[in-house]
Amino acid sequence: MITAVVRYKLPPQIDYAACREHFHKIAPDFREVTGLISKHFIWSENGWAGGVYQWERIEDAKAFYTGPWLEGIIQRYGMKPQIDFYEVFAVTDNTRGKIELFKETVASKWL
């Protein structure tokens, strides 16, 4: 499993309410993204926003963060996003009462 943390600085015209409204509007669009397990839409009072994505494979993540998605981010926020990739070793999921331990993947070669 791969976690990607994507961040960008919000321009002054996009405040808390506008960011929240936009995220609520686009959240359903991520239901059909290839390899995406989940996305957390994040905002901080310091003016940064973005997403924490869980991916099945690094290839799916890297393919998604190019083309139309990247162009849309640059157009809306006026900057390329900061993207950090992490290989997930384990997950404690208290809502399901489950702990998952992951085997080493090919991702260790690219991190």
JSON list of C-alpha atoms in Angstrom, two decimals:
[
{"chain": "A", "resi": 1, "resn": "MET", "atom": "CA", "xyz": [0.00, 0.00, 0.00]},
{"chain": "A", "resi": 2, "resn": "ILE", "atom": "CA", "xyz": [1.17, 3.50, -0.83]},
{"chain": "A", "resi": 3, "resn": "THR", "atom": "CA", "xyz": [0.26, 6.74, 0.92]},
{"chain": "A", "resi": 4, "resn": "ALA", "atom": "CA", "xyz": [0.68, 10.00, -0.95]},
{"chain": "A", "resi": 5, "resn": "VAL", "atom": "CA", "xyz": [0.50, 13.35, 0.82]},
{"chain": "A", "resi": 6, "resn": "VAL", "atom": "CA", "xyz": [-0.36, 16.13, -1.62]},
{"chain": "A", "resi": 7, "resn": "ARG", "atom": "CA", "xyz": [-0.20, 19.77, -0.51]},
{"chain": "A", "resi": 8, "resn": "TYR", "atom": "CA", "xyz": [-0.64, 23.16, -2.14]},
{"chain": "A", "resi": 9, "resn": "LYS", "atom": "CA", "xyz": [-0.90, 26.72, -0.88]},
{"chain": "A", "resi": 10, "resn": "LEU", "atom": "CA", "xyz": [-4.36, 28.17, -1.29]},
{"chain": "A", "resi": 11, "resn": "PRO", "atom": "CA", "xyz": [-4.59, 31.52, -3.09]},
{"chain": "A", "resi": 12, "resn": "PRO", "atom": "CA", "xyz": [-6.14, 34.34, -1.02]},
{"chain": "A", "resi": 13, "resn": "GLN", "atom": "CA", "xyz": [-9.52, 34.12, -2.78]},
{"chain": "A", "resi": 14, "resn": "ILE", "atom": "CA", "xyz": [-10.01, 30.50, -1.63]},
{"chain": "A", "resi": 15, "resn": "ASP", "atom": "CA", "xyz": [-10.95, 30.66, 2.05]},
{"chain": "A", "resi": 16, "resn": "TYR", "atom": "CA", "xyz": [-12.10, 27.89, 4.39]},
{"chain": "A", "resi": 17, "resn": "ALA", "atom": "CA", "xyz": [-15.69, 27.92, 3.13]},
{"chain": "A", "resi": 18, "resn": "ALA", "atom": "CA", "xyz": [-14.72, 27.92, -0.55]},
{"chain": "A", "resi": 19, "resn": "CYS", "atom": "CA", "xyz": [-12.21, 25.11, -0.05]},
{"chain": "A", "resi": 20, "resn": "ARG", "atom": "CA", "xyz": [-14.72, 23.01, 1.89]},
{"chain": "A", "resi": 21, "resn": "GLU", "atom": "CA", "xyz": [-17.43, 23.58, -0.71]},
{"chain": "A", "resi": 22, "resn": "HIS", "atom": "CA", "xyz": [-15.08, 22.62, -3.55]},
{"chain": "A", "resi": 23, "resn": "PHE", "atom": "CA", "xyz": [-13.89, 19.46, -1.77]},
{"chain": "A", "resi": 24, "resn": "HIS", "atom": "CA", "xyz": [-17.49, 18.40, -1.08]},
{"chain": "A", "resi": 25, "resn": "LYS", "atom": "CA", "xyz": [-18.33, 18.97, -4.75]},
{"chain": "A", "resi": 26, "resn": "ILE", "atom": "CA", "xyz": [-15.42, 16.93, -6.16]},
{"chain": "A", "resi": 27, "resn": "ALA", "atom": "CA", "xyz": [-15.26, 14.10, -3.59]},
{"chain": "A", "resi": 28, "resn": "PRO", "atom": "CA", "xyz": [-17.59, 11.82, -5.59]},
{"chain": "A", "resi": 29, "resn": "ASP", "atom": "CA", "xyz": [-15.33, 12.18, -8.65]},
{"chain": "A", "resi": 30, "resn": "PHE", "atom": "CA", "xyz": [-12.70, 10.04, -6.90]},
{"chain": "A", "resi": 31, "resn": "ARG", "atom": "CA", "xyz": [-14.92, 6.95, -6.66]},
{"chain": "A", "resi": 32, "resn": "GLU", "atom": "CA", "xyz": [-13.71, 5.56, -9.99]},
{"chain": "A", "resi": 33, "resn": "VAL", "atom": "CA", "xyz": [-9.98, 6.43, -9.87]},
{"chain": "A", "resi": 34, "resn": "THR", "atom": "CA", "xyz": [-7.92, 3.36, -10.76]},
{"chain": "A", "resi": 35, "resn": "GLY", "atom": "CA", "xyz": [-6.04, 1.96, -7.77]},
{"chain": "A", "resi": 36, "resn": "LEU", "atom": "CA", "xyz": [-7.28, 4.56, -5.28]},
{"chain": "A", "resi": 37, "resn": "ILE", "atom": "CA", "xyz": [-8.29, 3.05, -1.95]},
{"chain": "A", "resi": 38, "resn": "SER", "atom": "CA", "xyz": [-9.23, 6.28, -0.18]},
{"chain": "A", "resi": 39, "resn": "LYS", "atom": "CA", "xyz": [-8.65, 10.02, -0.15]},
{"chain": "A", "resi": 40, "resn": "HIS", "atom": "CA", "xyz": [-8.81, 12.38, 2.80]},
{"chain": "A", "resi": 41, "resn": "PHE", "atom": "CA", "xyz": [-9.43, 15.97, 1.70]},
{"chain": "A", "resi": 42, "resn": "ILE", "atom": "CA", "xyz": [-7.39, 18.16, 4.06]},
{"chain": "A", "resi": 43, "resn": "TRP", "atom": "CA", "xyz": [-7.26, 21.85, 4.98]},
{"chain": "A", "resi": 44, "resn": "SER", "atom": "CA", "xyz": [-5.12, 23.77, 7.46]},
{"chain": "A", "resi": 45, "resn": "GLU", "atom": "CA", "xyz": [-5.61, 27.23, 8.92]},
{"chain": "A", "resi": 46, "resn": "ASN", "atom": "CA", "xyz": [-2.08, 28.06, 7.76]},
{"chain": "A", "resi": 47, "resn": "GLY", "atom": "CA", "xyz": [-3.43, 28.30, 4.19]},
{"chain": "A", "resi": 48, "resn": "TRP", "atom": "CA", "xyz": [-2.39, 24.88, 2.91]},
{"chain": "A", "resi": 49, "resn": "ALA", "atom": "CA", "xyz": [-4.77, 22.20, 1.64]},
{"chain": "A", "resi": 50, "resn": "GLY", "atom": "CA", "xyz": [-4.62, 18.96, -0.32]},
{"chain": "A", "resi": 51, "resn": "GLY", "atom": "CA", "xyz": [-5.17, 15.29, 0.17]},
{"chain": "A", "resi": 52, "resn": "VAL", "atom": "CA", "xyz": [-3.89, 12.16, 1.83]},
{"chain": "A", "resi": 53, "resn": "TYR", "atom": "CA", "xyz": [-4.36, 9.32, -0.63]},
{"chain": "A", "resi": 54, "resn": "GLN", "atom": "CA", "xyz": [-4.15, 5.57, -0.10]},
{"chain": "A", "resi": 55, "resn": "TRP", "atom": "CA", "xyz": [-3.13, 3.67, -3.26]},
{"chain": "A", "resi": 56, "resn": "GLU", "atom": "CA", "xyz": [-2.85, 0.01, -4.13]},
{"chain": "A", "resi": 57, "resn": "ARG", "atom": "CA", "xyz": [0.21, 0.61, -6.34]},
{"chain": "A", "resi": 58, "resn": "ILE", "atom": "CA", "xyz": [2.74, 3.40, -6.91]},
{"chain": "A", "resi": 59, "resn": "GLU", "atom": "CA", "xyz": [2.18, 3.15, -10.67]},
{"chain": "A", "resi": 60, "resn": "ASP", "atom": "CA", "xyz": [-1.49, 4.10, -10.25]},
{"chain": "A", "resi": 61, "resn": "ALA", "atom": "CA", "xyz": [-0.57, 7.06, -8.05]},
{"chain": "A", "resi": 62, "resn": "LYS", "atom": "CA", "xyz": [2.09, 8.39, -10.41]},
{"chain": "A", "resi": 63, "resn": "ALA", "atom": "CA", "xyz": [-0.20, 8.01, -13.40]},
{"chain": "A", "resi": 64, "resn": "PHE", "atom": "CA", "xyz": [-2.96, 9.93, -11.63]},
{"chain": "A", "resi": 65, "resn": "TYR", "atom": "CA", "xyz": [-0.72, 12.84, -10.59]},
{"chain": "A", "resi": 66, "resn": "THR", "atom": "CA", "xyz": [0.03, 13.80, -14.18]},
{"chain": "A", "resi": 67, "resn": "GLY", "atom": "CA", "xyz": [-2.04, 15.13, -17.07]},
{"chain": "A", "resi": 68, "resn": "PRO", "atom": "CA", "xyz": [-5.49, 16.57, -16.39]},
{"chain": "A", "resi": 69, "resn": "TRP", "atom": "CA", "xyz": [-5.28, 16.31, -12.58]},
{"chain": "A", "resi": 70, "resn": "LEU", "atom": "CA", "xyz": [-1.99, 18.23, -12.44]},
{"chain": "A", "resi": 71, "resn": "GLU", "atom": "CA", "xyz": [-3.18, 20.82, -14.94]},
{"chain": "A", "resi": 72, "resn": "GLY", "atom": "CA", "xyz": [-6.32, 21.37, -12.84]},
{"chain": "A", "resi": 73, "resn": "ILE", "atom": "CA", "xyz": [-4.31, 21.86, -9.64]},
{"chain": "A", "resi": 74, "resn": "ILE", "atom": "CA", "xyz": [-1.98, 24.38, -11.29]},
{"chain": "A", "resi": 75, "resn": "GLN", "atom": "CA", "xyz": [-4.91, 26.25, -12.83]},
{"chain": "A", "resi": 76, "resn": "ARG", "atom": "CA", "xyz": [-6.93, 26.40, -9.60]},
{"chain": "A", "resi": 77, "resn": "TYR", "atom": "CA", "xyz": [-4.14, 26.99, -7.07]},
{"chain": "A", "resi": 78, "resn": "GLY", "atom": "CA", "xyz": [-1.41, 28.62, -9.17]},
{"chain": "A", "resi": 79, "resn": "MET", "atom": "CA", "xyz": [1.34, 26.17, -8.22]},
{"chain": "A", "resi": 80, "resn": "LYS", "atom": "CA", "xyz": [2.52, 22.62, -8.68]},
{"chain": "A", "resi": 81, "resn": "PRO", "atom": "CA", "xyz": [1.61, 20.55, -5.63]},
{"chain": "A", "resi": 82, "resn": "GLN", "atom": "CA", "xyz": [4.12, 19.08, -3.23]},
{"chain": "A", "resi": 83, "resn": "ILE", "atom": "CA", "xyz": [3.74, 15.30, -3.40]},
{"chain": "A", "resi": 84, "resn": "ASP", "atom": "CA", "xyz": [5.42, 12.88, -1.01]},
{"chain": "A", "resi": 85, "resn": "PHE", "atom": "CA", "xyz": [5.06, 9.10, -1.39]},
{"chain": "A", "resi": 86, "resn": "TYR", "atom": "CA", "xyz": [5.31, 6.65, 1.48]},
{"chain": "A", "resi": 87, "resn": "GLU", "atom": "CA", "xyz": [5.20, 2.88, 1.61]},
{"chain": "A", "resi": 88, "resn": "VAL", "atom": "CA", "xyz": [2.77, 1.72, 4.30]},
{"chain": "A", "resi": 89, "resn": "PHE", "atom": "CA", "xyz": [4.15, -0.99, 6.58]},
{"chain": "A", "resi": 90, "resn": "ALA", "atom": "CA", "xyz": [1.11, -1.44, 8.84]},
{"chain": "A", "resi": 91, "resn": "VAL", "atom": "CA", "xyz": [-2.36, -0.01, 9.52]},
{"chain": "A", "resi": 92, "resn": "THR", "atom": "CA", "xyz": [-4.32, 0.01, 12.76]},
{"chain": "A", "resi": 93, "resn": "ASP", "atom": "CA", "xyz": [-7.97, 0.54, 11.84]},
{"chain": "A", "resi": 94, "resn": "ASN", "atom": "CA", "xyz": [-9.97, 1.09, 15.03]},
{"chain": "A", "resi": 95, "resn": "THR", "atom": "CA", "xyz": [-13.27, 1.53, 13.19]},
{"chain": "A", "resi": 96, "resn": "ARG", "atom": "CA", "xyz": [-13.05, -2.05, 11.90]},
{"chain": "A", "resi": 97, "resn": "GLY", "atom": "CA", "xyz": [-11.10, -3.41, 14.87]},
{"chain": "A", "resi": 98, "resn": "LYS", "atom": "CA", "xyz": [-8.39, -4.60, 12.51]},
{"chain": "A", "resi": 99, "resn": "ILE", "atom": "CA", "xyz": [-4.62, -4.44, 12.18]},
{"chain": "A", "resi": 100, "resn": "GLU", "atom": "CA", "xyz": [-3.04, -4.99, 8.76]},
{"chain": "A", "resi": 101, "resn": "LEU", "atom": "CA", "xyz": [0.64, -5.80, 8.28]},
{"chain": "A", "resi": 102, "resn": "PHE", "atom": "CA", "xyz": [1.99, -5.43, 4.75]},
{"chain": "A", "resi": 103, "resn": "LYS", "atom": "CA", "xyz": [4.77, -7.32, 3.02]},
{"chain": "A", "resi": 104, "resn": "GLU", "atom": "CA", "xyz": [7.65, -5.47, 1.42]},
{"chain": "A", "resi": 105, "resn": "THR", "atom": "CA", "xyz": [6.79, -4.27, -2.06]},
{"chain": "A", "resi": 106, "resn": "VAL", "atom": "CA", "xyz": [8.57, -3.00, -5.11]},
{"chain": "A", "resi": 107, "resn": "ALA", "atom": "CA", "xyz": [7.96, 0.48, -3.70]},
{"chain": "A", "resi": 108, "resn": "SER", "atom": "CA", "xyz": [11.01, 0.13, -1.46]},
{"chain": "A", "resi": 109, "resn": "LYS", "atom": "CA", "xyz": [13.13, 0.55, -4.60]},
{"chain": "A", "resi": 110, "resn": "TRP", "atom": "CA", "xyz": [11.70, 3.97, -5.48]},
{"chain": "A", "resi": 111, "resn": "LEU", "atom": "CA", "xyz": [11.43, 5.61, -2.04]}
]
